[in-house]
Short mmCIF file of C-alpha atoms (C1' of nucleotides) in Angstrom, two decimals:
data_model
loop_
_atom_site.label_atom_id
_atom_site.label_comp_id
_atom_site.label_asym_id
_atom_site.label_seq_id
_atom_site.Cartn_x
_atom_site.Cartn_y
_atom_site.Cartn_z
CA MET Z 338 -5.74 38.71 11.59
CA GLU Z 339 -7.26 35.48 12.75
CA LYS Z 340 -7.13 33.47 9.58
CA VAL Z 341 -7.13 29.79 10.36
CA LYS Z 342 -6.34 27.75 7.29
CA GLN Z 343 -8.17 24.54 8.04
CA THR Z 344 -6.30 22.87 5.18
CA VAL Z 345 -9.05 20.36 4.54
CA ARG Z 346 -7.24 19.15 1.46
CA THR Z 347 -9.32 16.61 -0.36
CA PRO Z 348 -6.87 13.99 -1.55
CA ARG Z 349 -6.90 12.91 -5.16
CA SER Z 350 -9.22 9.97 -5.61
CA TYR Z 351 -8.86 7.26 -8.22
CA GLY Z 352 -12.62 7.38 -8.72
CA GLN Z 353 -13.05 3.64 -9.03
CA PHE Z 354 -15.79 1.42 -7.65
CA CYS Z 355 -13.30 -1.05 -6.22
CA ALA Z 356 -12.55 -1.79 -2.60
CA PHE Z 357 -8.85 -1.94 -3.25
CA ALA Z 358 -8.71 1.38 -5.08
CA ARG Z 359 -10.82 3.01 -2.37
CA ALA Z 360 -8.47 1.66 0.27
CA LEU Z 361 -5.64 3.33 -1.60
CA ASP Z 362 -7.65 6.54 -1.65
CA VAL Z 363 -7.49 6.44 2.15
CA VAL Z 364 -4.03 5.06 2.88
CA GLY Z 365 -2.27 5.16 -0.47
CA GLU Z 366 -0.52 8.50 -0.20
CA ARG Z 367 3.13 8.81 0.60
CA TRP Z 368 4.06 8.25 4.28
CA THR Z 369 0.54 7.28 5.27
CA LEU Z 370 1.09 3.57 5.74
CA LEU Z 371 4.39 4.20 7.47
CA ILE Z 372 2.57 6.30 10.03
CA VAL Z 373 0.18 3.41 10.55
CA ARG Z 374 3.13 1.04 10.95
CA GLU Z 375 4.48 3.27 13.71
CA LEU Z 376 1.16 3.21 15.51
CA LEU Z 377 0.61 -0.54 15.26
CA PRO Z 378 2.47 -1.39 18.49
CA GLY Z 379 0.72 1.39 20.39
CA PRO Z 380 -0.10 5.11 20.56
CA MET Z 381 2.57 7.73 19.93
CA ARG Z 382 3.10 11.43 20.33
CA TYR Z 383 3.51 13.83 17.44
CA THR Z 384 7.20 14.36 18.08
CA GLU Z 385 7.82 10.68 18.55
CA LEU Z 386 6.34 10.08 15.12
CA LYS Z 387 8.35 12.91 13.68
CA THR Z 388 11.67 11.59 14.92
CA SER Z 389 10.90 7.94 14.22
CA LEU Z 390 9.95 8.74 10.64
CA ALA Z 391 13.15 10.54 9.80
CA GLY Z 392 12.70 12.58 6.66
CA ILE Z 393 9.01 13.37 6.86
CA ALA Z 394 8.22 17.07 6.72
CA THR Z 395 6.38 18.39 9.73
CA ASN Z 396 3.52 19.80 7.70
CA LEU Z 397 3.10 16.48 5.90
CA LEU Z 398 2.92 14.58 9.16
CA ALA Z 399 0.28 16.96 10.46
CA GLU Z 400 -1.73 16.70 7.29
CA ARG Z 401 -1.55 12.91 7.07
CA LEU Z 402 -2.66 12.60 10.67
CA ARG Z 403 -5.59 14.90 10.00
CA SER Z 404 -6.55 12.89 6.94
CA LEU Z 405 -6.27 9.59 8.77
CA GLU Z 406 -8.39 10.93 11.58
CA ALA Z 407 -11.02 12.24 9.17
CA ASN Z 408 -11.20 8.79 7.59
CA GLY Z 409 -11.56 6.94 10.88
CA VAL Z 410 -8.19 5.21 10.79
CA VAL Z 411 -6.49 7.19 13.54
CA GLU Z 412 -7.83 8.66 16.75
CA ARG Z 413 -6.43 11.81 18.26
CA ARG Z 414 -6.43 11.66 22.04
CA LEU Z 415 -5.96 14.52 24.44
CA GLU Z 416 -4.37 13.14 27.54
CA GLN Z 417 -2.99 14.85 30.59
CA SER Z 418 0.51 14.42 29.30
CA GLY Z 419 -0.37 15.92 25.90
CA VAL Z 420 -1.65 14.77 22.54
CA SER Z 421 -1.34 11.17 21.47
CA TYR Z 422 -2.31 9.39 18.29
CA ALA Z 423 -3.71 5.87 18.23
CA LEU Z 424 -5.24 3.54 15.69
CA THR Z 425 -8.97 2.97 15.72
CA PRO Z 426 -10.13 -0.66 15.67
CA TRP Z 427 -10.59 -0.41 11.92
CA GLY Z 428 -7.16 1.15 11.54
CA ALA Z 429 -5.61 -1.66 13.56
CA GLU Z 430 -7.04 -4.11 11.04
CA LEU Z 431 -4.51 -2.78 8.56
CA HIS Z 432 -2.16 -5.07 10.39
CA GLU Z 433 -3.00 -8.00 8.15
CA PRO Z 434 -2.44 -6.45 4.70
CA MET Z 435 0.63 -4.64 5.97
CA GLU Z 436 2.18 -7.77 7.39
CA ALA Z 437 1.53 -9.48 4.08
CA LEU Z 438 3.17 -6.69 2.12
CA GLY Z 439 6.13 -6.78 4.45
CA ARG Z 440 6.48 -10.48 3.79
CA TRP Z 441 6.38 -9.80 0.09
CA GLY Z 442 9.12 -7.22 0.45
CA ALA Z 443 11.40 -9.42 2.54
CA PRO Z 444 13.68 -10.28 -0.41
CA LEU Z 445 14.46 -6.59 -0.69
CA LEU Z 446 16.32 -6.83 2.60
CA GLU Z 447 18.97 -9.01 1.04
CA THR Z 448 20.90 -5.99 -0.16
CA GLY Z 449 21.69 -5.25 3.45
CA ARG Z 450 21.15 -2.25 5.59
CA GLY Z 451 23.54 0.27 4.06
CA ASP Z 452 22.87 3.78 5.31
CA ASP Z 453 19.21 3.09 5.93
CA ALA Z 454 17.51 4.11 9.13
CA PHE Z 455 16.31 1.51 11.57
CA GLN Z 456 13.86 1.55 14.44
CA PRO Z 457 13.43 -1.51 16.66
CA ARG Z 458 9.74 -0.67 16.79
CA TRP Z 459 9.48 -1.82 13.19
CA LEU Z 460 10.27 -5.35 14.27
CA ALA Z 461 6.85 -5.55 15.84
CA LEU Z 462 5.42 -5.75 12.32
CA ALA Z 463 8.30 -7.52 10.63
CA LEU Z 464 9.03 -10.44 12.94
CA PRO Z 465 5.53 -11.90 13.12
CA GLY Z 466 5.22 -11.31 9.39
CA LEU Z 467 8.39 -13.12 8.51
CA LEU Z 468 7.67 -15.97 10.92
CA ARG Z 469 4.12 -16.47 9.70
CA GLY Z 470 3.34 -20.15 9.74
CA VAL Z 471 5.56 -20.97 12.68
CA THR Z 472 3.68 -22.36 15.64
CA ALA Z 473 4.73 -23.63 19.05
CA ASN Z 474 2.98 -25.70 21.64
CA PRO Z 475 3.58 -25.05 24.46
CA PRO Z 476 3.99 -21.33 23.70
CA VAL Z 477 7.46 -19.81 23.50
CA GLU Z 478 8.36 -16.30 24.57
CA LEU Z 479 11.61 -14.75 23.48
CA GLY Z 480 12.92 -11.32 24.33
CA ILE Z 481 14.52 -9.41 21.49
CA GLU Z 482 16.85 -6.55 22.23
CA THR Z 483 18.22 -4.27 19.56
CA ASN Z 484 19.52 -0.75 19.67
CA GLY Z 485 18.70 -0.57 23.34
CA PHE Z 486 15.08 -1.38 22.74
CA ALA Z 487 13.29 -4.50 23.91
CA LEU Z 488 10.25 -6.32 22.66
CA VAL Z 489 8.86 -9.78 23.23
CA LEU Z 490 8.18 -12.25 20.48
CA ARG Z 491 5.59 -14.80 21.41
CA ILE Z 492 4.86 -17.93 19.44
CA ASP Z 493 1.92 -20.12 20.32
CA GLN Z 494 -0.34 -22.46 18.40
CA ASP Z 495 -1.93 -19.51 16.59
CA GLY Z 496 1.42 -18.29 15.32
CA PRO Z 497 3.81 -15.47 16.18
CA SER Z 498 2.95 -12.10 17.67
CA ALA Z 499 5.00 -9.27 19.12
CA MET Z 500 4.48 -7.18 22.22
CA ILE Z 501 6.06 -3.94 23.20
CA ARG Z 502 6.43 -2.97 26.84
CA PRO Z 503 5.40 -6.41 28.14
CA ASP Z 504 4.26 -7.06 31.69
CA ARG Z 505 7.20 -9.29 32.40
CA GLN Z 506 10.47 -9.96 30.66
CA PRO Z 507 10.93 -13.50 29.39
CA SER Z 508 13.81 -15.46 30.81
CA THR Z 509 15.59 -15.74 27.48
CA VAL Z 510 16.65 -12.59 25.70
CA LEU Z 511 18.29 -12.40 22.31
CA SER Z 512 20.48 -9.38 21.94
CA ALA Z 513 21.78 -8.62 18.48
CA ALA Z 514 22.21 -6.08 15.71
CA PRO Z 515 19.19 -5.32 13.51
CA GLU Z 516 20.65 -7.14 10.51
CA VAL Z 517 21.11 -10.28 12.55
CA VAL Z 518 17.61 -10.24 14.00
CA VAL Z 519 15.97 -9.59 10.66
CA GLY Z 520 18.25 -12.01 8.85
CA LEU Z 521 17.34 -14.69 11.32
CA ALA Z 522 13.66 -14.16 10.87
CA ALA Z 523 13.93 -13.95 7.10
CA GLY Z 524 15.85 -17.20 6.99
CA GLY Z 525 19.00 -15.54 5.77
CA LEU Z 526 20.84 -16.90 8.76
CA THR Z 527 20.46 -20.18 10.55
CA ILE Z 528 20.55 -20.34 14.29
CA ASP Z 529 23.87 -22.12 14.09
CA GLN Z 530 25.45 -19.47 11.90
CA ALA Z 531 24.19 -16.74 14.12
CA LEU Z 532 25.48 -18.49 17.23
CA ALA Z 533 28.81 -19.15 15.56
CA SER Z 534 29.14 -15.50 14.62
CA GLY Z 535 29.11 -14.68 18.30
CA GLU Z 536 26.97 -11.68 17.52
CA PHE Z 537 24.29 -12.53 19.99
CA ARG Z 538 23.73 -14.61 23.01
CA GLY Z 539 20.75 -16.69 23.90
CA ASP Z 540 19.45 -20.07 24.82
CA ARG Z 541 20.02 -22.23 21.80
CA GLN Z 542 17.41 -24.72 22.80
CA VAL Z 543 14.65 -22.19 22.99
CA LEU Z 544 15.72 -20.50 19.78
CA SER Z 545 15.70 -23.74 17.87
CA THR Z 546 12.16 -24.31 19.00
CA ALA Z 547 11.13 -20.85 18.01
CA PHE Z 548 12.82 -20.74 14.63
CA PRO Z 549 12.48 -24.16 13.02
CA ALA Z 550 14.34 -24.46 9.75
CA GLU Z 551 11.71 -26.58 8.03
CA ARG Z 552 9.00 -24.00 7.75
CA GLU Z 553 7.56 -23.07 4.40
CA SER Z 554 9.62 -20.20 3.07
CA ALA Z 555 8.05 -17.04 1.74
CA VAL Z 556 11.41 -15.59 0.89
CA ASP Z 557 13.01 -18.13 -1.38
CA ARG Z 558 13.29 -15.72 -4.25
CA MET A 1312 20.08 15.59 -32.45
CA GLU A 1313 19.74 12.06 -31.18
CA LYS A 1314 19.13 12.71 -27.55
CA VAL A 1315 17.44 9.71 -25.98
CA LYS A 1316 16.07 10.61 -22.60
CA GLN A 1317 16.41 7.29 -20.85
CA THR A 1318 14.30 8.64 -18.01
CA VAL A 1319 15.80 6.24 -15.51
CA ARG A 1320 14.17 8.15 -12.73
CA THR A 1321 15.25 6.78 -9.41
CA PRO A 1322 12.16 6.92 -7.27
CA ARG A 1323 12.34 8.55 -3.89
CA SER A 1324 13.21 5.96 -1.28
CA TYR A 1325 12.18 6.04 2.34
CA GLY A 1326 15.66 4.88 3.24
CA GLN A 1327 14.55 2.50 5.94
CA PHE A 1328 15.86 -0.95 6.78
CA CYS A 1329 12.37 -2.43 6.89
CA ALA A 1330 10.80 -4.92 4.51
CA PHE A 1331 7.52 -3.07 4.51
CA ALA A 1332 9.10 0.29 3.72
CA ARG A 1333 11.21 -1.25 0.98
CA ALA A 1334 8.12 -2.83 -0.51
CA LEU A 1335 6.58 0.62 -0.63
CA ASP A 1336 9.72 1.88 -2.33
CA VAL A 1337 8.93 -0.54 -5.13
CA VAL A 1338 5.14 -0.46 -5.38
CA GLY A 1339 4.15 2.49 -3.21
CA GLU A 1340 3.96 5.20 -5.84
CA ARG A 1341 0.70 6.42 -7.22
CA TRP A 1342 -0.99 4.09 -9.77
CA THR A 1343 1.60 1.35 -9.33
CA LEU A 1344 -0.53 -1.12 -7.39
CA LEU A 1345 -3.50 -0.46 -9.62
CA ILE A 1346 -1.40 -1.51 -12.60
CA VAL A 1347 -0.56 -4.69 -10.74
CA ARG A 1348 -4.24 -5.25 -10.00
CA GLU A 1349 -4.98 -5.04 -13.71
CA LEU A 1350 -2.32 -7.61 -14.49
CA LEU A 1351 -3.35 -10.09 -11.79
CA PRO A 1352 -5.89 -11.93 -13.95
CA GLY A 1353 -3.47 -12.10 -16.88
CA PRO A 1354 -1.21 -10.17 -19.27
CA MET A 1355 -2.41 -6.97 -20.91
CA ARG A 1356 -1.40 -4.65 -23.70
CA TYR A 1357 -0.31 -1.08 -23.13
CA THR A 1358 -3.47 0.40 -24.57
CA GLU A 1359 -5.64 -2.01 -22.63
CA LEU A 1360 -4.01 -0.81 -19.44
CA LYS A 1361 -4.40 2.78 -20.52
CA THR A 1362 -8.12 2.49 -21.15
CA SER A 1363 -8.86 0.27 -18.15
CA LEU A 1364 -7.11 2.69 -15.82
CA ALA A 1365 -9.11 5.69 -16.93
CA GLY A 1366 -7.37 8.81 -15.79
CA ILE A 1367 -3.75 7.70 -15.84
CA ALA A 1368 -1.48 9.83 -17.96
CA THR A 1369 0.30 7.97 -20.71
CA ASN A 1370 3.74 9.08 -19.62
CA LEU A 1371 3.03 7.90 -16.10
CA LEU A 1372 1.87 4.51 -17.28
CA ALA A 1373 5.01 4.13 -19.35
CA GLU A 1374 7.21 5.18 -16.49
CA ARG A 1375 5.52 2.92 -13.93
CA LEU A 1376 5.81 -0.05 -16.25
CA ARG A 1377 9.48 0.66 -16.75
CA SER A 1378 10.00 0.93 -13.00
CA LEU A 1379 8.07 -2.27 -12.31
CA GLU A 1380 10.08 -4.07 -14.94
CA ALA A 1381 13.36 -2.78 -13.54
CA ASN A 1382 12.35 -4.07 -10.11
CA GLY A 1383 11.36 -7.51 -11.33
CA VAL A 1384 7.65 -7.17 -10.70
CA VAL A 1385 6.49 -6.95 -14.30
CA GLU A 1386 7.81 -8.61 -17.43
CA ARG A 1387 7.64 -6.97 -20.82
CA ARG A 1388 6.97 -9.51 -23.54
CA LEU A 1389 7.36 -9.03 -27.25
CA GLU A 1390 4.89 -11.28 -28.94
CA GLN A 1391 3.91 -11.60 -32.55
CA SER A 1392 0.79 -9.59 -31.90
CA GLY A 1393 2.71 -6.80 -30.16
CA VAL A 1394 3.91 -5.89 -26.69
CA SER A 1395 2.28 -7.37 -23.63
CA TYR A 1396 2.92 -6.88 -19.94
CA ALA A 1397 2.72 -9.68 -17.41
CA LEU A 1398 3.52 -10.17 -13.76
CA THR A 1399 6.61 -12.10 -12.83
CA PRO A 1400 6.13 -14.90 -10.28
CA TRP A 1401 7.25 -12.50 -7.55
CA GLY A 1402 4.89 -9.83 -8.82
CA ALA A 1403 2.02 -12.30 -8.79
CA GLU A 1404 2.68 -12.86 -5.11
CA LEU A 1405 1.38 -9.36 -4.50
CA HIS A 1406 -1.98 -11.03 -4.79
CA GLU A 1407 -2.09 -11.84 -1.09
CA PRO A 1408 -1.39 -8.39 0.40
CA MET A 1409 -3.58 -6.76 -2.21
CA GLU A 1410 -6.50 -9.04 -1.52
CA ALA A 1411 -6.09 -8.30 2.17
CA LEU A 1412 -6.07 -4.56 1.58
CA GLY A 1413 -9.14 -4.89 -0.60
CA ARG A 1414 -10.89 -6.72 2.22
CA TRP A 1415 -9.90 -3.92 4.59
CA GLY A 1416 -11.35 -1.35 2.21
CA ALA A 1417 -14.65 -3.16 1.68
CA PRO A 1418 -16.58 -0.87 4.08
CA LEU A 1419 -15.68 2.01 1.78
CA LEU A 1420 -17.98 0.53 -0.84
CA GLU A 1421 -21.02 1.23 1.31
CA THR A 1422 -21.28 4.74 -0.05
CA GLY A 1423 -22.26 3.23 -3.36
CA ARG A 1424 -20.87 3.56 -6.80
CA GLY A 1425 -21.72 7.15 -7.66
CA ASP A 1426 -19.86 8.33 -10.75
CA ASP A 1427 -16.96 5.98 -10.17
CA ALA A 1428 -15.54 3.87 -12.93
CA PHE A 1429 -15.95 0.13 -12.91
CA GLN A 1430 -14.20 -2.71 -14.69
CA PRO A 1431 -15.45 -6.28 -14.32
CA ARG A 1432 -11.81 -7.34 -14.35
CA TRP A 1433 -11.49 -5.87 -10.88
CA LEU A 1434 -13.86 -8.51 -9.55
CA ALA A 1435 -11.13 -11.09 -10.04
CA LEU A 1436 -9.37 -9.55 -7.06
CA ALA A 1437 -12.42 -8.40 -5.12
CA LEU A 1438 -14.65 -11.47 -5.10
CA PRO A 1439 -12.15 -13.98 -3.71
CA GLY A 1440 -11.02 -11.34 -1.26
CA LEU A 1441 -14.48 -10.65 0.06
CA LEU A 1442 -15.41 -14.31 0.19
CA ARG A 1443 -12.23 -15.32 2.00
CA GLY A 1444 -13.08 -18.05 4.45
CA VAL A 1445 -15.90 -19.51 2.42
CA THR A 1446 -15.29 -23.10 1.39
CA ALA A 1447 -17.32 -25.66 -0.52
CA ASN A 1448 -17.04 -29.40 -0.88
CA PRO A 1449 -17.78 -30.53 -3.53
CA PRO A 1450 -16.47 -27.47 -5.42
CA VAL A 1451 -18.90 -24.92 -6.78
CA GLU A 1452 -18.42 -22.95 -9.96
CA LEU A 1453 -20.49 -19.90 -10.66
CA GLY A 1454 -20.39 -17.71 -13.71
CA ILE A 1455 -20.53 -13.97 -13.08
CA GLU A 1456 -21.53 -11.66 -15.84
CA THR A 1457 -21.37 -7.90 -15.52
CA ASN A 1458 -21.09 -5.15 -18.08
CA GLY A 1459 -20.88 -7.73 -20.81
CA PHE A 1460 -17.87 -9.39 -19.25
CA ALA A 1461 -17.77 -12.90 -17.83
CA LEU A 1462 -15.62 -14.53 -15.22
CA VAL A 1463 -15.91 -17.72 -13.21
CA LEU A 1464 -15.87 -17.82 -9.45
CA ARG A 1465 -14.77 -21.15 -8.12
CA ILE A 1466 -15.11 -22.19 -4.50
CA ASP A 1467 -13.55 -25.38 -3.28
CA GLN A 1468 -12.21 -26.63 0.01
CA ASP A 1469 -9.25 -24.22 -0.25
CA GLY A 1470 -11.53 -21.22 -0.62
CA PRO A 1471 -12.61 -18.96 -3.46
CA SER A 1472 -10.67 -18.09 -6.60
CA ALA A 1473 -11.56 -16.34 -9.82
CA MET A 1474 -10.74 -17.20 -13.40
CA ILE A 1475 -10.97 -15.09 -16.48
CA ARG A 1476 -11.50 -16.64 -19.90
CA PRO A 1477 -12.25 -20.09 -18.49
CA ASP A 1478 -12.08 -23.27 -20.55
CA ARG A 1479 -15.76 -23.96 -20.15
CA GLN A 1480 -18.65 -21.90 -18.92
CA PRO A 1481 -20.35 -23.15 -15.77
CA SER A 1482 -23.98 -24.12 -16.07
CA THR A 1483 -25.13 -21.42 -13.69
CA VAL A 1484 -24.47 -17.81 -14.53
CA LEU A 1485 -25.27 -14.84 -12.38
CA SER A 1486 -25.92 -11.75 -14.42
CA ALA A 1487 -26.19 -8.50 -12.49
CA ALA A 1488 -25.06 -4.92 -12.11
CA PRO A 1489 -21.68 -4.28 -10.45
CA GLU A 1490 -23.27 -2.94 -7.29
CA VAL A 1491 -25.33 -6.08 -6.88
CA VAL A 1492 -22.43 -8.42 -7.42
CA VAL A 1493 -20.15 -6.54 -5.07
CA GLY A 1494 -22.90 -6.01 -2.54
CA LEU A 1495 -23.60 -9.70 -2.50
CA ALA A 1496 -20.01 -10.60 -1.93
CA ALA A 1497 -19.56 -7.96 0.72
CA GLY A 1498 -22.61 -9.21 2.57
CA GLY A 1499 -24.50 -6.00 1.97
CA LEU A 1500 -27.21 -7.93 0.21
CA THR A 1501 -28.68 -11.30 0.99
CA ILE A 1502 -29.45 -13.75 -1.73
CA ASP A 1503 -33.14 -13.29 -1.00
CA GLN A 1504 -32.97 -9.52 -1.35
CA ALA A 1505 -31.03 -9.81 -4.54
CA LEU A 1506 -33.47 -12.32 -5.96
CA ALA A 1507 -36.43 -10.19 -4.90
CA SER A 1508 -34.95 -7.17 -6.61
CA GLY A 1509 -35.26 -9.06 -9.87
CA GLU A 1510 -31.93 -7.61 -10.88
CA PHE A 1511 -30.32 -10.89 -11.68
CA ARG A 1512 -31.20 -14.42 -12.47
CA GLY A 1513 -29.58 -17.56 -11.25
CA ASP A 1514 -30.00 -20.84 -9.55
CA ARG A 1515 -30.89 -20.04 -5.98
CA GLN A 1516 -29.76 -23.38 -4.72
CA VAL A 1517 -26.27 -23.02 -6.04
CA LEU A 1518 -26.04 -19.41 -4.93
CA SER A 1519 -27.03 -20.30 -1.40
CA THR A 1520 -24.25 -22.81 -1.31
CA ALA A 1521 -21.72 -20.39 -2.67
CA PHE A 1522 -22.66 -17.43 -0.52
CA PRO A 1523 -23.52 -18.68 2.95
CA ALA A 1524 -24.79 -15.98 5.26
CA GLU A 1525 -23.07 -17.32 8.35
CA ARG A 1526 -19.50 -16.59 7.43
CA GLU A 1527 -17.34 -14.39 9.56
CA SER A 1528 -17.83 -10.86 8.37
CA ALA A 1529 -14.91 -8.58 7.60
CA VAL A 1530 -17.20 -5.70 6.81
CA ASP A 1531 -19.24 -5.21 9.95
CA ARG A 1532 -17.93 -1.72 10.50
"C1'" DC K 398 9.68 21.94 24.75
"C1'" DC K 399 5.31 20.34 21.89
"C1'" DG K 400 2.27 20.65 18.16
"C1'" DC K 401 1.65 22.35 14.65
"C1'" DA K 402 1.13 26.60 10.50
"C1'" DT K 403 3.54 29.31 6.79
"C1'" DC K 404 6.64 30.01 3.24
"C1'" DC K 405 9.61 28.73 -0.32
"C1'" DT K 406 11.79 25.57 -3.65
"C1'" DC K 407 11.94 21.67 -6.38
"C1'" DA K 408 10.39 16.98 -7.59
"C1'" DT K 409 6.40 14.42 -9.15
"C1'" DG K 410 1.85 13.97 -11.20
"C1'" DG K 411 -1.50 15.17 -14.91
"C1'" DA K 412 -3.04 16.71 -19.53
"C1'" DT K 413 -2.17 17.11 -24.17
"C1'" DA K 414 0.37 17.01 -28.42
"C1'" DC K 415 3.19 14.52 -31.24
"C1'" DT K 416 6.03 10.66 -33.40
"C1'" DG K 417 8.28 6.07 -35.19
"C1'" DC C 229 -0.12 0.86 -31.17
"C1'" DA C 230 3.15 2.13 -27.94
"C1'" DG C 231 4.98 5.05 -26.40
"C1'" DT C 232 8.06 10.44 -26.00
"C1'" DA C 233 8.31 15.27 -25.35
"C1'" DT C 234 6.44 19.32 -23.24
"C1'" DC C 235 4.23 22.20 -20.27
"C1'" DC C 236 1.47 23.33 -16.23
"C1'" DA C 237 -0.52 22.07 -11.64
"C1'" DT C 238 0.20 19.93 -7.38
"C1'" DG C 239 2.46 17.70 -3.71
"C1'" DA C 240 6.80 16.75 -1.08
"C1'" DG C 241 10.98 18.44 1.53
"C1'" DG C 242 13.16 21.70 4.38
"C1'" DA C 243 13.58 25.84 7.17
"C1'" DT C 244 11.44 28.75 10.22
"C1'" DG C 245 7.96 30.91 13.09
"C1'" DC C 246 4.77 30.93 16.81
"C1'" DG C 247 1.21 30.26 20.34
"C1'" DG C 248 0.42 27.35 24.42
#
DNA sequence: CCGCATCCTCATGGATACTG
DNA sequence: CAGTATCCATGAGGATGCGG
């Protein structure tokens, strides 16, 4: 029999006339914002999402994507190579609140990595968030390489931003373990400590420009 | 038998080495951020929270408060008048990401209020969020009165902020229905339309200063 | 393989009653 | 007033199936 369960589940609403509560109605369910975080650097395939978000059930991923699409946050694209999911312009604007929440959560990284999963892709949200307030003129570009994955951190007079799959590789590349990269950005390590640890290599001069110690700290808790 | 169910439920963690994911581990569960929103303007009693968050189950409220306290977001205070809950300094810093998410969700208010609940207290988060970017020099103070509840919106050169239970009432008070107040702030209504509707009274001159039409719109979707 | 849909089990949320 | 205790409904997690 051709029964097609459309599964148009209507998510539980808070029923409040409040922009914040209505935002949570759209993106407040479990896994939803993590899917958006994955898509922030660029479109992804279903299976890429599934493997990057270790632990999400396949039916949940499908349902969240459907819900996000229905609400105009995510766009489902049929390309020659297959299906890909991308953020709509409105969905991409989640970047700001998410970066802010990541900054708020930075102290929670102090307990270390433990057995937690890590995807270098997540740095695209975390690094600009943690370095908010840092500016550079002339602009600085620094390659970051972790777990065999490369992204470029750019700092100009408007602040930091991250790019994945850049046109050209910057001349200076920092190669280090996730804890070191994140610790650096969060201020848990100074450039000198990191250099002394021998855990990464890079051009000290450029790094010192990019990561000044005297920025206002959002993580001094 | 004296069995005391401590109910130290350890909430499901995403298990990711990512500040954003860890933040969601702390405040990502259902109702949690709405509790924080309630506490942003100031401490509240258990029953106040319960009635303001219409629809939350009492056991859930108790459990969320316990979890927030255990994570250092909320502080439980025993005062002479009873128990009150307040945000810790770290918890209060959620103000920024929450305001940003509220701004993102502003377009969702366009569908109108419908049967949704409304608490004037929520304006303390919404109004500064929606008016982000508006400055005034010299500072402007405007009373807002809705549903028999008053707060003061202050705009100075640093931007807008809201106060509840202010020391003194400003000379100009805007008294209107929730939809009108929110619509005004979101840019859905102009001062002229609002005045023409006869739904509120106020000093047009001051209002025009406080709500300039030519600000950058975050709600043009 | 990729992109899901179904099924099953158990954890979490929601409603209500009750208690110090 | 400030919660606990209980019970039922719903959503999450995991395995598997299945058409393209």
